[in-house]
Short mmCIF file of C-alpha atoms and ligand atoms in Angstrom, two decimals:
data_model
loop_
_atom_site.label_atom_id
_atom_site.label_comp_id
_atom_site.label_asym_id
_atom_site.label_seq_id
_atom_site.Cartn_x
_atom_site.Cartn_y
_atom_site.Cartn_z
CA MET K 1 -46.91 23.14 -64.37
CA ASP K 2 -49.25 20.41 -63.15
CA PRO K 3 -51.22 21.67 -60.08
CA LEU K 4 -50.14 18.67 -58.01
CA VAL K 5 -46.47 19.29 -58.78
CA ARG K 6 -46.94 22.97 -57.89
CA GLN K 7 -48.55 22.01 -54.59
CA VAL K 8 -45.78 19.52 -53.74
CA PHE K 9 -43.12 22.07 -54.62
CA SER K 10 -44.65 24.81 -52.53
CA GLU K 11 -45.19 22.56 -49.50
CA LEU K 12 -41.56 21.47 -49.64
CA HIS K 13 -40.30 25.03 -50.21
CA LEU K 14 -38.98 24.31 -53.69
CA SER K 15 -39.49 27.23 -56.03
CA PRO K 16 -41.16 26.14 -59.26
CA GLY K 17 -39.69 27.79 -62.33
CA GLN K 18 -36.61 29.00 -60.51
CA VAL K 19 -33.20 27.42 -60.35
CA ILE K 20 -32.90 25.51 -57.06
CA GLN K 21 -29.64 25.65 -55.16
CA GLY K 22 -28.05 22.30 -54.48
CA THR K 23 -25.42 23.08 -51.84
CA PHE K 24 -26.03 23.48 -48.15
CA ALA K 25 -23.07 24.09 -45.86
CA SER K 26 -23.64 23.82 -42.13
CA ARG K 27 -22.63 27.39 -41.28
CA SER K 28 -23.00 29.34 -44.50
CA GLY K 29 -26.39 27.91 -45.51
CA TRP K 30 -27.42 27.54 -49.15
CA LEU K 31 -24.61 28.43 -51.55
CA PRO K 32 -24.87 29.47 -55.18
CA GLY K 33 -23.36 27.11 -57.75
CA ALA K 34 -20.56 27.84 -60.16
CA GLY K 35 -21.55 30.16 -63.01
CA SER K 36 -24.47 29.33 -65.20
CA LEU K 37 -24.44 25.52 -65.00
CA THR K 38 -27.78 23.97 -64.11
CA LEU K 39 -28.87 20.34 -64.06
CA PRO K 40 -32.36 19.37 -65.22
CA VAL K 41 -34.57 17.07 -63.15
CA HIS K 42 -36.66 14.81 -65.40
CA ASN K 43 -39.87 13.05 -64.63
CA PRO K 44 -39.07 9.54 -65.93
CA ALA K 45 -42.76 8.86 -66.61
CA THR K 46 -43.16 11.73 -69.06
CA GLY K 47 -39.67 12.92 -69.94
CA GLU K 48 -40.64 16.44 -68.81
CA ILE K 49 -38.19 18.65 -66.99
CA ILE K 50 -39.70 19.43 -63.58
CA ALA K 51 -36.91 21.54 -62.09
CA GLN K 52 -33.44 22.95 -62.64
CA VAL K 53 -30.79 22.51 -59.96
CA GLU K 54 -27.54 24.36 -59.50
CA PRO K 55 -24.81 21.85 -58.58
CA THR K 56 -22.12 22.48 -55.98
CA ASP K 57 -19.28 24.74 -57.03
CA PRO K 58 -16.12 22.61 -56.72
CA ASP K 59 -14.48 25.62 -55.06
CA ASP K 60 -16.93 25.26 -52.17
CA TYR K 61 -15.86 21.72 -51.33
CA GLU K 62 -13.31 22.77 -48.69
CA ARG K 63 -15.83 25.04 -47.05
CA LEU K 64 -18.36 22.20 -46.82
CA LEU K 65 -15.83 19.93 -45.18
CA GLU K 66 -14.42 22.49 -42.79
CA GLU K 67 -17.80 23.86 -41.71
CA SER K 68 -19.12 20.38 -41.10
CA ARG K 69 -16.07 19.63 -39.00
CA ALA K 70 -16.42 22.84 -37.03
CA ILE K 71 -20.13 22.40 -36.35
CA GLY K 72 -19.38 18.84 -35.27
CA GLU K 73 -17.54 20.14 -32.22
CA LYS K 74 -20.76 21.76 -31.00
CA TRP K 75 -23.02 18.91 -32.04
CA ARG K 76 -21.04 16.22 -30.31
CA SER K 77 -21.05 18.10 -27.00
CA ILE K 78 -24.86 18.00 -26.92
CA PRO K 79 -25.93 14.93 -24.88
CA ALA K 80 -26.98 12.02 -27.09
CA PRO K 81 -30.63 11.95 -25.88
CA ARG K 82 -30.90 15.66 -26.84
CA ARG K 83 -29.51 14.82 -30.25
CA GLY K 84 -32.19 12.14 -30.33
CA GLU K 85 -34.76 14.85 -29.65
CA ALA K 86 -33.56 16.71 -32.76
CA ILE K 87 -34.12 13.55 -34.80
CA ARG K 88 -37.54 13.05 -33.19
CA LEU K 89 -38.53 16.53 -34.35
CA ILE K 90 -37.28 15.74 -37.85
CA GLY K 91 -39.44 12.59 -37.73
CA GLU K 92 -42.45 14.73 -36.80
CA ALA K 93 -41.79 17.07 -39.74
CA LEU K 94 -41.52 14.05 -42.04
CA ARG K 95 -44.90 12.87 -40.79
CA THR K 96 -46.36 16.26 -41.71
CA HIS K 97 -44.82 16.20 -45.18
CA LYS K 98 -45.13 12.47 -45.85
CA GLU K 99 -47.61 12.80 -48.71
CA ALA K 100 -45.81 15.67 -50.46
CA LEU K 101 -42.35 14.14 -50.10
CA GLY K 102 -43.66 10.72 -51.17
CA SER K 103 -45.17 12.32 -54.28
CA LEU K 104 -41.93 14.13 -55.06
CA VAL K 105 -40.00 10.85 -54.81
CA SER K 106 -42.53 9.30 -57.22
CA LEU K 107 -42.24 12.21 -59.63
CA GLU K 108 -38.47 12.21 -59.63
CA VAL K 109 -37.56 8.52 -59.67
CA GLY K 110 -40.79 6.96 -60.98
CA LYS K 111 -41.68 4.60 -58.13
CA ILE K 112 -45.42 4.33 -57.50
CA LYS K 113 -46.97 6.59 -54.89
CA ALA K 114 -47.46 3.78 -52.36
CA GLU K 115 -43.73 3.07 -52.55
CA GLY K 116 -42.78 6.76 -52.50
CA SER K 117 -44.79 7.24 -49.31
CA GLY K 118 -43.44 3.92 -48.01
CA GLU K 119 -39.96 5.31 -48.40
CA VAL K 120 -40.83 8.37 -46.33
CA GLN K 121 -42.39 6.02 -43.74
CA GLU K 122 -39.05 4.21 -43.66
CA MET K 123 -37.44 7.56 -42.74
CA ILE K 124 -40.02 8.13 -40.00
CA ASP K 125 -39.37 4.64 -38.65
CA MET K 126 -35.64 5.38 -38.69
CA ALA K 127 -36.25 8.62 -36.76
CA ASP K 128 -38.19 6.72 -34.07
CA PHE K 129 -35.56 4.01 -33.93
CA SER K 130 -32.73 6.56 -33.68
CA LEU K 131 -34.52 8.43 -30.89
CA GLY K 132 -34.62 5.22 -28.83
CA GLN K 133 -31.05 4.36 -29.76
CA SER K 134 -29.88 7.78 -28.57
CA ARG K 135 -30.41 6.54 -25.01
CA MET K 136 -28.75 3.21 -25.68
CA LEU K 137 -25.20 3.93 -26.88
CA TYR K 138 -24.09 1.29 -24.45
CA GLY K 139 -20.51 0.50 -23.57
CA ARG K 140 -19.51 -2.44 -21.40
CA THR K 141 -17.79 -2.65 -18.05
CA LEU K 142 -15.08 -5.31 -18.05
CA VAL K 143 -13.52 -7.15 -15.15
CA SER K 144 -9.84 -6.46 -14.83
CA GLU K 145 -7.26 -9.12 -13.98
CA ARG K 146 -5.59 -6.57 -11.69
CA PRO K 147 -6.86 -5.66 -8.20
CA GLU K 148 -8.56 -2.30 -7.77
CA HIS K 149 -8.68 -1.68 -11.48
CA ARG K 150 -11.74 -1.07 -13.57
CA MET K 151 -12.08 -1.44 -17.31
CA MET K 152 -14.73 -0.17 -19.64
CA GLU K 153 -15.56 0.44 -23.24
CA GLN K 154 -16.90 3.73 -24.49
CA TRP K 155 -18.15 4.76 -27.89
CA HIS K 156 -17.23 8.12 -29.39
CA PRO K 157 -18.32 9.81 -32.62
CA LEU K 158 -16.14 9.58 -35.72
CA GLY K 159 -16.45 13.20 -36.87
CA VAL K 160 -17.78 13.88 -40.35
CA VAL K 161 -19.61 10.98 -42.02
CA GLY K 162 -19.94 11.03 -45.82
CA ILE K 163 -23.13 9.55 -47.24
CA VAL K 164 -23.43 8.64 -50.92
CA THR K 165 -26.90 7.45 -51.91
CA ALA K 166 -28.39 5.91 -55.05
CA PHE K 167 -31.40 7.04 -57.09
CA ASN K 168 -33.65 4.10 -56.23
CA PHE K 169 -34.05 5.00 -52.55
CA PRO K 170 -33.32 8.71 -52.82
CA VAL K 171 -34.40 9.59 -49.26
CA ALA K 172 -34.67 6.48 -47.04
CA VAL K 173 -31.02 5.48 -47.28
CA TYR K 174 -29.99 8.97 -46.16
CA SER K 175 -32.08 8.45 -43.01
CA TRP K 176 -30.58 5.02 -42.29
CA ASN K 177 -27.18 6.64 -42.18
CA ALA K 178 -27.73 10.26 -41.20
CA PHE K 179 -30.12 9.72 -38.29
CA LEU K 180 -27.94 7.11 -36.61
CA ALA K 181 -24.73 9.03 -37.40
CA ALA K 182 -26.31 12.15 -35.90
CA ILE K 183 -27.48 10.61 -32.63
CA CYS K 184 -23.96 9.17 -32.34
CA GLY K 185 -22.60 12.75 -32.43
CA ASN K 186 -21.37 12.96 -36.01
CA THR K 187 -22.11 15.54 -38.64
CA VAL K 188 -22.93 14.29 -42.14
CA ILE K 189 -22.32 15.42 -45.68
CA TRP K 190 -24.73 13.91 -48.17
CA LYS K 191 -24.00 13.38 -51.82
CA PRO K 192 -27.21 12.06 -53.39
CA SER K 193 -27.44 10.54 -56.84
CA PRO K 194 -27.94 13.26 -59.49
CA LYS K 195 -31.04 11.23 -60.44
CA GLY K 196 -32.55 11.78 -56.98
CA MET K 197 -31.28 15.25 -56.16
CA LEU K 198 -34.58 17.10 -55.94
CA SER K 199 -35.92 14.73 -53.28
CA ALA K 200 -32.62 15.13 -51.43
CA ILE K 201 -32.92 18.92 -51.51
CA ALA K 202 -36.47 18.69 -50.17
CA VAL K 203 -35.30 16.46 -47.29
CA GLN K 204 -32.40 18.78 -46.56
CA LYS K 205 -34.85 21.70 -46.38
CA ILE K 206 -37.04 19.83 -43.90
CA VAL K 207 -34.01 18.93 -41.76
CA ILE K 208 -32.51 22.43 -41.61
CA ASP K 209 -35.86 24.03 -40.94
CA VAL K 210 -36.42 21.79 -37.90
CA LEU K 211 -32.88 22.30 -36.62
CA SER K 212 -32.92 26.07 -36.95
CA LYS K 213 -36.41 26.47 -35.41
CA ASN K 214 -35.22 24.46 -32.42
CA GLN K 215 -31.76 26.02 -32.11
CA PHE K 216 -29.85 22.87 -32.90
CA PRO K 217 -26.57 22.98 -34.87
CA GLN K 218 -26.94 22.15 -38.58
CA PHE K 219 -25.45 18.68 -38.53
CA SER K 220 -26.39 17.85 -42.13
CA SER K 221 -24.83 19.32 -45.29
CA LEU K 222 -25.66 18.58 -48.89
CA MET K 223 -23.69 18.66 -52.10
CA ILE K 224 -25.07 18.04 -55.56
CA ASP K 225 -22.36 16.73 -57.79
CA HIS K 226 -22.01 17.11 -61.52
CA GLU K 227 -20.17 14.47 -63.57
CA ASN K 228 -18.47 13.07 -60.48
CA ARG K 229 -16.28 16.13 -60.14
CA LEU K 230 -16.63 16.05 -56.37
CA ALA K 231 -17.42 12.39 -55.80
CA GLU K 232 -13.88 11.16 -56.23
CA ARG K 233 -12.45 13.83 -53.96
CA PHE K 234 -15.15 13.11 -51.41
CA CYS K 235 -14.62 9.34 -51.36
CA ALA K 236 -10.88 9.78 -51.01
CA ASP K 237 -11.06 12.45 -48.31
CA PRO K 238 -9.16 11.27 -45.22
CA ARG K 239 -11.09 13.79 -43.09
CA LEU K 240 -14.22 11.66 -43.37
CA GLY K 241 -14.44 9.38 -40.35
CA LEU K 242 -16.62 7.06 -42.42
CA LEU K 243 -17.86 6.93 -45.96
CA SER K 244 -21.16 5.13 -46.40
CA PHE K 245 -21.69 4.20 -50.03
CA THR K 246 -24.82 2.76 -51.63
CA GLY K 247 -24.63 1.93 -55.32
CA SER K 248 -23.34 -0.56 -57.85
CA THR K 249 -20.74 -3.19 -57.05
CA ALA K 250 -18.46 -1.81 -59.80
CA VAL K 251 -18.33 1.70 -58.31
CA GLY K 252 -18.37 0.37 -54.73
CA ARG K 253 -15.29 -1.71 -55.48
CA LYS K 254 -13.37 1.39 -56.63
CA VAL K 255 -14.52 3.42 -53.65
CA SER K 256 -13.59 0.59 -51.29
CA GLU K 257 -10.10 0.38 -52.76
CA ILE K 258 -9.55 4.11 -52.34
CA ARG K 259 -10.73 4.00 -48.72
CA ALA K 260 -8.76 0.86 -47.90
CA ALA K 261 -5.54 2.34 -49.31
CA GLN K 262 -5.65 5.01 -46.59
CA LEU K 263 -7.07 2.60 -43.99
CA GLY K 264 -10.21 4.73 -43.92
CA ARG K 265 -13.53 3.30 -42.88
CA SER K 266 -16.24 2.56 -45.37
CA LEU K 267 -19.69 1.04 -45.21
CA MET K 268 -20.80 -0.63 -48.43
CA GLU K 269 -24.30 -1.49 -49.58
CA LEU K 270 -23.89 -2.72 -53.15
CA GLY K 271 -25.61 -4.95 -55.69
CA GLY K 272 -27.89 -7.89 -55.04
CA ASN K 273 -29.02 -10.86 -57.10
CA ASN K 274 -31.76 -12.13 -54.89
CA ALA K 275 -33.52 -15.44 -55.25
CA VAL K 276 -36.86 -16.79 -54.13
CA LEU K 277 -36.89 -20.56 -53.68
CA VAL K 278 -40.25 -22.34 -53.90
CA ASP K 279 -40.47 -26.00 -52.98
CA GLU K 280 -43.31 -28.39 -53.76
CA THR K 281 -44.85 -27.93 -50.29
CA ALA K 282 -45.09 -24.15 -50.60
CA ASP K 283 -48.29 -22.18 -50.12
CA LEU K 284 -48.61 -20.55 -53.54
CA ASP K 285 -51.11 -18.01 -52.21
CA LEU K 286 -48.18 -16.54 -50.28
CA ALA K 287 -45.50 -17.18 -52.89
CA VAL K 288 -47.18 -15.62 -55.93
CA PRO K 289 -47.85 -12.10 -54.56
CA SER K 290 -44.46 -12.03 -52.84
CA ILE K 291 -42.65 -12.92 -56.06
CA VAL K 292 -44.61 -10.35 -58.06
CA PHE K 293 -43.94 -7.56 -55.53
CA GLY K 294 -40.28 -8.57 -55.26
CA ALA K 295 -39.69 -8.71 -59.02
CA VAL K 296 -41.88 -5.87 -60.25
CA GLY K 297 -41.94 -3.42 -57.31
CA THR K 298 -39.91 -0.25 -57.98
CA ALA K 299 -39.77 -1.57 -61.58
CA GLY K 300 -37.11 -4.06 -60.53
CA GLN K 301 -34.79 -1.30 -59.35
CA ARG K 302 -34.31 -2.25 -55.71
CA CYS K 303 -31.10 -3.82 -54.51
CA THR K 304 -33.46 -6.35 -52.90
CA THR K 305 -35.45 -7.01 -56.10
CA THR K 306 -36.19 -10.69 -56.76
CA ARG K 307 -34.12 -11.52 -59.83
CA ARG K 308 -34.12 -15.33 -59.71
CA LEU K 309 -36.96 -17.75 -59.05
CA ILE K 310 -35.68 -21.21 -58.12
CA VAL K 311 -38.67 -23.54 -58.21
CA ALA K 312 -39.14 -27.28 -57.65
CA GLU K 313 -39.72 -28.98 -61.00
CA GLU K 314 -43.01 -30.57 -59.98
CA ILE K 315 -44.58 -27.27 -58.99
CA ALA K 316 -43.08 -25.11 -61.75
CA LYS K 317 -46.04 -25.31 -64.13
CA PRO K 318 -48.81 -24.26 -61.71
CA LEU K 319 -46.61 -21.54 -60.22
CA LEU K 320 -45.60 -20.11 -63.59
CA ASP K 321 -49.19 -20.21 -64.86
CA ARG K 322 -50.25 -18.15 -61.87
CA LEU K 323 -47.35 -15.75 -62.26
CA VAL K 324 -48.11 -15.14 -65.93
CA LEU K 325 -51.71 -14.43 -65.00
CA ALA K 326 -50.57 -11.99 -62.32
CA TYR K 327 -48.07 -10.30 -64.66
CA ARG K 328 -50.84 -9.73 -67.20
CA GLN K 329 -52.76 -7.71 -64.63
CA ILE K 330 -49.94 -5.38 -63.69
CA ARG K 331 -51.02 -1.87 -64.54
CA ILE K 332 -48.07 0.05 -65.92
CA GLY K 333 -48.35 3.82 -65.99
CA HIS K 334 -47.84 7.13 -64.27
CA PRO K 335 -46.55 6.47 -60.76
CA LEU K 336 -48.99 8.92 -59.19
CA ASP K 337 -52.04 7.17 -60.66
CA PRO K 338 -53.36 5.05 -57.76
CA ALA K 339 -54.17 2.16 -60.13
CA THR K 340 -50.56 1.88 -61.29
CA LEU K 341 -48.49 -1.03 -59.98
CA MET K 342 -45.35 -0.41 -62.00
CA GLY K 343 -43.83 2.89 -63.05
CA PRO K 344 -41.03 3.62 -65.51
CA LEU K 345 -37.34 2.84 -65.35
CA ILE K 346 -35.21 5.75 -64.25
CA ASP K 347 -33.85 6.82 -67.64
CA GLU K 348 -33.07 5.87 -71.21
CA PRO K 349 -29.75 4.09 -70.47
CA ALA K 350 -31.70 1.86 -68.04
CA VAL K 351 -34.12 0.97 -70.85
CA GLU K 352 -31.17 0.22 -73.13
CA ARG K 353 -29.63 -2.10 -70.54
CA TYR K 354 -32.98 -3.90 -70.22
CA LEU K 355 -33.25 -4.28 -74.00
CA ALA K 356 -29.65 -5.51 -74.26
CA VAL K 357 -30.43 -8.30 -71.77
CA ILE K 358 -33.59 -9.23 -73.69
CA GLU K 359 -31.51 -9.45 -76.90
CA GLU K 360 -28.93 -11.60 -75.13
CA LEU K 361 -31.71 -13.88 -73.84
CA LYS K 362 -33.10 -14.27 -77.35
CA ARG K 363 -29.66 -15.15 -78.70
CA LEU K 364 -29.40 -17.80 -76.00
CA GLY K 365 -32.76 -19.21 -77.09
CA ALA K 366 -34.45 -18.41 -73.78
CA LYS K 367 -38.19 -18.96 -73.47
CA ILE K 368 -39.77 -15.64 -72.53
CA LEU K 369 -42.96 -16.44 -70.62
CA TYR K 370 -44.11 -12.84 -70.34
CA GLY K 371 -42.93 -9.37 -71.39
CA GLY K 372 -39.62 -8.57 -73.02
CA ARG K 373 -40.56 -5.33 -74.75
CA ARG K 374 -40.24 -1.63 -74.30
CA ILE K 375 -43.53 0.24 -74.15
CA GLU K 376 -43.55 2.88 -76.85
CA GLY K 377 -44.49 6.46 -76.03
CA PRO K 378 -43.12 9.09 -73.68
CA GLY K 379 -41.32 7.95 -70.55
CA HIS K 380 -39.01 5.01 -69.92
CA PHE K 381 -41.49 2.16 -69.64
CA VAL K 382 -40.78 -1.52 -70.20
CA GLU K 383 -42.75 -4.71 -69.66
CA PRO K 384 -42.02 -6.79 -66.58
CA THR K 385 -40.39 -9.93 -67.86
CA LEU K 386 -40.55 -13.55 -66.80
CA VAL K 387 -38.10 -15.83 -68.57
CA GLU K 388 -36.87 -19.41 -68.29
CA ALA K 389 -33.12 -19.36 -67.88
CA SER K 390 -30.11 -21.53 -67.23
CA PRO K 391 -28.02 -20.92 -64.09
CA ASP K 392 -24.92 -21.16 -66.30
CA TRP K 393 -25.72 -18.07 -68.33
CA PRO K 394 -23.47 -15.19 -67.30
CA LEU K 395 -26.39 -12.74 -67.34
CA VAL K 396 -28.10 -14.72 -64.56
CA ARG K 397 -25.09 -14.00 -62.37
CA ARG K 398 -25.25 -10.26 -63.08
CA GLU K 399 -27.48 -7.64 -61.50
CA THR K 400 -29.51 -5.87 -64.18
CA PHE K 401 -31.50 -3.08 -62.59
CA ALA K 402 -34.75 -3.90 -64.39
CA PRO K 403 -37.87 -6.04 -63.85
CA ILE K 404 -36.49 -9.26 -65.35
CA LEU K 405 -37.09 -12.45 -63.39
CA TYR K 406 -35.09 -15.55 -64.35
CA VAL K 407 -36.80 -18.87 -63.70
CA LEU K 408 -34.60 -21.83 -62.75
CA THR K 409 -35.78 -25.26 -61.62
CA PHE K 410 -34.44 -27.85 -59.20
CA ARG K 411 -35.01 -31.50 -58.28
CA GLN K 412 -33.23 -31.84 -54.93
CA PHE K 413 -33.63 -29.16 -52.28
CA GLU K 414 -29.85 -29.09 -51.65
CA GLU K 415 -29.44 -28.19 -55.32
CA ALA K 416 -31.77 -25.22 -54.83
CA ILE K 417 -29.58 -23.93 -52.00
CA ARG K 418 -26.50 -24.43 -54.14
CA LEU K 419 -28.10 -22.44 -56.98
CA GLN K 420 -29.15 -19.68 -54.59
CA ASN K 421 -25.57 -19.30 -53.38
CA ALA K 422 -23.93 -19.65 -56.79
CA VAL K 423 -23.84 -15.93 -57.65
CA PRO K 424 -21.26 -13.29 -56.70
CA GLN K 425 -23.79 -11.20 -54.73
CA GLY K 426 -25.20 -12.02 -51.28
CA LEU K 427 -27.90 -9.57 -50.22
CA SER K 428 -31.35 -11.13 -49.83
CA SER K 429 -32.97 -14.54 -50.24
CA ALA K 430 -36.28 -16.21 -49.45
CA LEU K 431 -37.73 -19.69 -49.25
CA PHE K 432 -41.39 -20.59 -49.58
CA THR K 433 -42.05 -23.90 -47.89
CA THR K 434 -44.21 -25.52 -45.25
CA ASN K 435 -41.47 -28.03 -44.48
CA LEU K 436 -39.91 -27.09 -41.14
CA ARG K 437 -36.67 -28.98 -41.73
CA ARG K 438 -36.03 -27.23 -45.03
CA ALA K 439 -36.87 -23.86 -43.52
CA GLU K 440 -34.34 -24.39 -40.75
CA LEU K 441 -31.72 -25.75 -43.16
CA PHE K 442 -32.14 -22.65 -45.33
CA LEU K 443 -31.48 -20.41 -42.32
CA SER K 444 -28.58 -22.53 -41.02
CA SER K 445 -24.91 -22.06 -41.81
CA ARG K 446 -25.39 -24.66 -44.57
CA GLY K 447 -28.21 -22.64 -46.08
CA SER K 448 -28.42 -19.19 -47.65
CA ASP K 449 -25.17 -17.22 -47.73
CA CYS K 450 -26.98 -13.86 -47.79
CA GLY K 451 -27.23 -11.06 -45.25
CA ILE K 452 -31.02 -11.49 -45.35
CA ALA K 453 -32.76 -14.87 -45.48
CA ASN K 454 -36.55 -15.11 -45.13
CA ILE K 455 -39.14 -17.84 -44.84
CA ASN K 456 -42.52 -17.34 -46.52
CA ILE K 457 -41.96 -13.67 -47.24
CA GLY K 458 -40.19 -12.19 -50.24
CA THR K 459 -36.70 -10.74 -50.73
CA SER K 460 -37.56 -7.03 -50.66
CA GLY K 461 -39.35 -4.74 -48.25
CA ALA K 462 -37.20 -5.28 -45.17
CA GLU K 463 -38.16 -3.57 -41.90
CA ILE K 464 -35.70 -1.01 -40.56
CA GLY K 465 -35.36 -2.82 -37.21
CA GLY K 466 -33.20 -5.53 -38.78
CA ALA K 467 -29.61 -4.88 -39.83
CA PHE K 468 -29.70 -4.40 -43.58
CA GLY K 469 -26.93 -5.46 -45.96
CA GLY K 470 -25.23 -8.44 -47.47
CA GLU K 471 -22.17 -10.51 -48.13
CA LYS K 472 -19.74 -11.11 -51.00
CA GLU K 473 -20.05 -8.49 -53.74
CA THR K 474 -22.85 -6.81 -51.79
CA GLY K 475 -20.04 -5.37 -49.72
CA GLY K 476 -20.52 -6.68 -46.17
CA GLY K 477 -22.04 -3.53 -44.65
CA ARG K 478 -24.99 -3.44 -42.27
CA GLU K 479 -27.21 -0.39 -41.95
CA ALA K 480 -30.43 0.64 -40.18
CA GLY K 481 -31.43 -1.68 -37.31
CA THR K 482 -29.97 -3.73 -34.44
CA ASP K 483 -26.43 -2.58 -33.66
CA ALA K 484 -25.67 -0.77 -36.93
CA TRP K 485 -25.10 2.40 -34.85
CA LYS K 486 -21.65 1.04 -34.02
CA ASN K 487 -20.58 1.77 -37.59
CA TYR K 488 -20.75 5.46 -36.81
CA MET K 489 -18.65 5.37 -33.66
CA ARG K 490 -15.16 4.48 -32.56
CA ARG K 491 -14.63 2.19 -29.60
CA GLN K 492 -12.31 3.14 -26.81
CA THR K 493 -11.11 0.77 -24.10
CA ASN K 494 -10.36 2.43 -20.77
CA THR K 495 -8.45 1.01 -17.80
CA ILE K 496 -8.61 2.92 -14.53
CA ASN K 497 -6.26 2.10 -11.67
CA TRP K 498 -7.70 3.17 -8.32
CA SER K 499 -5.14 1.25 -6.21
CA ARG K 500 -1.87 2.49 -4.73
CA GLU K 501 0.09 -0.15 -6.65
CA LEU K 502 1.08 -0.52 -10.24
CA PRO K 503 0.64 -4.18 -11.15
CA LEU K 504 1.37 -5.02 -14.77
CA ALA K 505 -0.86 -7.23 -16.84
CA GLN K 506 0.22 -10.77 -17.59
CA GLY K 507 2.04 -10.75 -14.18
CA ILE K 508 5.08 -9.06 -15.68
CA ARG K 509 7.55 -7.74 -13.11
CA PHE K 510 9.39 -4.64 -14.30
CA ARG K 511 10.70 -2.36 -11.66
CA VAL K 512 13.65 -0.15 -10.96
CA ASP K 513 14.42 0.10 -7.24
CA ARG K 514 15.27 3.76 -7.17
CA ASN K 515 13.37 6.31 -9.20
CA GLN K 516 13.42 9.28 -6.87
CA PRO K 517 16.37 11.61 -6.38
CA ASP K 518 17.74 11.63 -2.78
C1 LIG H 601 -32.27 -0.58 -51.73
O1 LIG H 601 -32.82 -1.06 -52.71
O2 LIG H 601 -31.16 0.04 -51.84
O3 LIG H 601 -35.74 -3.94 -48.17
C2 LIG H 601 -32.83 -0.58 -50.36
C3 LIG H 601 -36.10 -3.13 -49.04
C4 LIG H 601 -36.09 -1.67 -48.67
C5 LIG H 601 -34.74 -1.09 -48.87
C6 LIG H 601 -34.13 -1.33 -50.21
N1 LIG H 601 -36.50 -1.53 -47.29
O4 LIG H 601 -36.48 -3.47 -50.15
#
């Protein structure tokens, strides 16, 4: 085993060479899996197996649910600012292990080290944010229409919150949900993607270590699923006060239907098809690096990845020349090599989906300006691809989780906005311009229809302080910043009568004269 991997494993208490347990129940601790089944963890840059994980025994599912529910009764009776203190301590532990955890994320999902560490920083930021929020679970006092009555709103926890996360942000998305859910008084059960399970286990170990050292209840449980044997049961479980799902639109749609059928709450963060618009007044020194980071960062596997470039005809040539030059300099390689700017795709099926799109583009006669090939050798590497496309092609409307950037052009600015909005997804969007009127139009109700709309910065790399999520097929959910905490709570309206009368609302008179026996 590589010395770095050994060091990362030992710092994060993962035993190299031994099968790692993948189930943590809040009271029973780590549970053995069922029989001899183990799941390999691959390094997508080399194809090597770096660990073996024992998935959750389906027979343990009930125990996970019931223990989480039981521990929730204790957890929710701890005052919210104390719960915030638990999250602060987790944030401190994440600071200590930032480098090791960042490296593990890079090793497991192939994002470059800077992005792996950036993801852990996103968790630390979420911990700080949640600590502050734990003192701000504000309800309102309302004026009553009746004399000597007081009304107020309170927020209460939902119970057990289910969190399903995707491989591309194997740890940060847990923190968006779990840290806020926890300060709100919920317990959580986390089902990570099987392609990001080792990072999830490492995070779970950090969390439980902090909680047990500080005598806090274990609010976070983990289950590693195999072939979706537990996922369906989990998503359909009416005992979950909320199911937060991050993943593809296709799966999210199914999960949403199951939840809606039982009127259960869900929080959806699904696919994006994000565009950068560049008008003829744009500062290309800002636009070029933003487009490259947006399209190539995380090898095009972010939900916020820039997938469409919508550029004014008169500026297309200079912009594309600069982009091709920049693409040529992108160092592709092992994600832990500091010179690398783009790592591998997550697995072989992802490479096949990339190649299928390239084939489709060739059939359509598209002009590929850069890239379009797989890089032979070990690992799942492909070239970042820049291609002229037509907005009418069905593949431009789809989200392909790969570094393929479609270039479209426009003449009128209104047309650019129309193109931006003409896809089923609505996550992130950006406009590069120095024209104030266009900037404001883009952000107005006649502009971008996305949950995120930026001026002179790219589509990806959002800060946690803003609510994160999008419209249409992106699912409508908002996570992380501003008032996303309300997702994890139920609202209760209280009316308190401190008078000696019983006036009814709306002035209704309803009274029996005698209601006491003589
Ligand atoms: C995702 O790809 O699921 O804004 C999340 C960003 C990151 C989060 C991406 N902060 O790109």
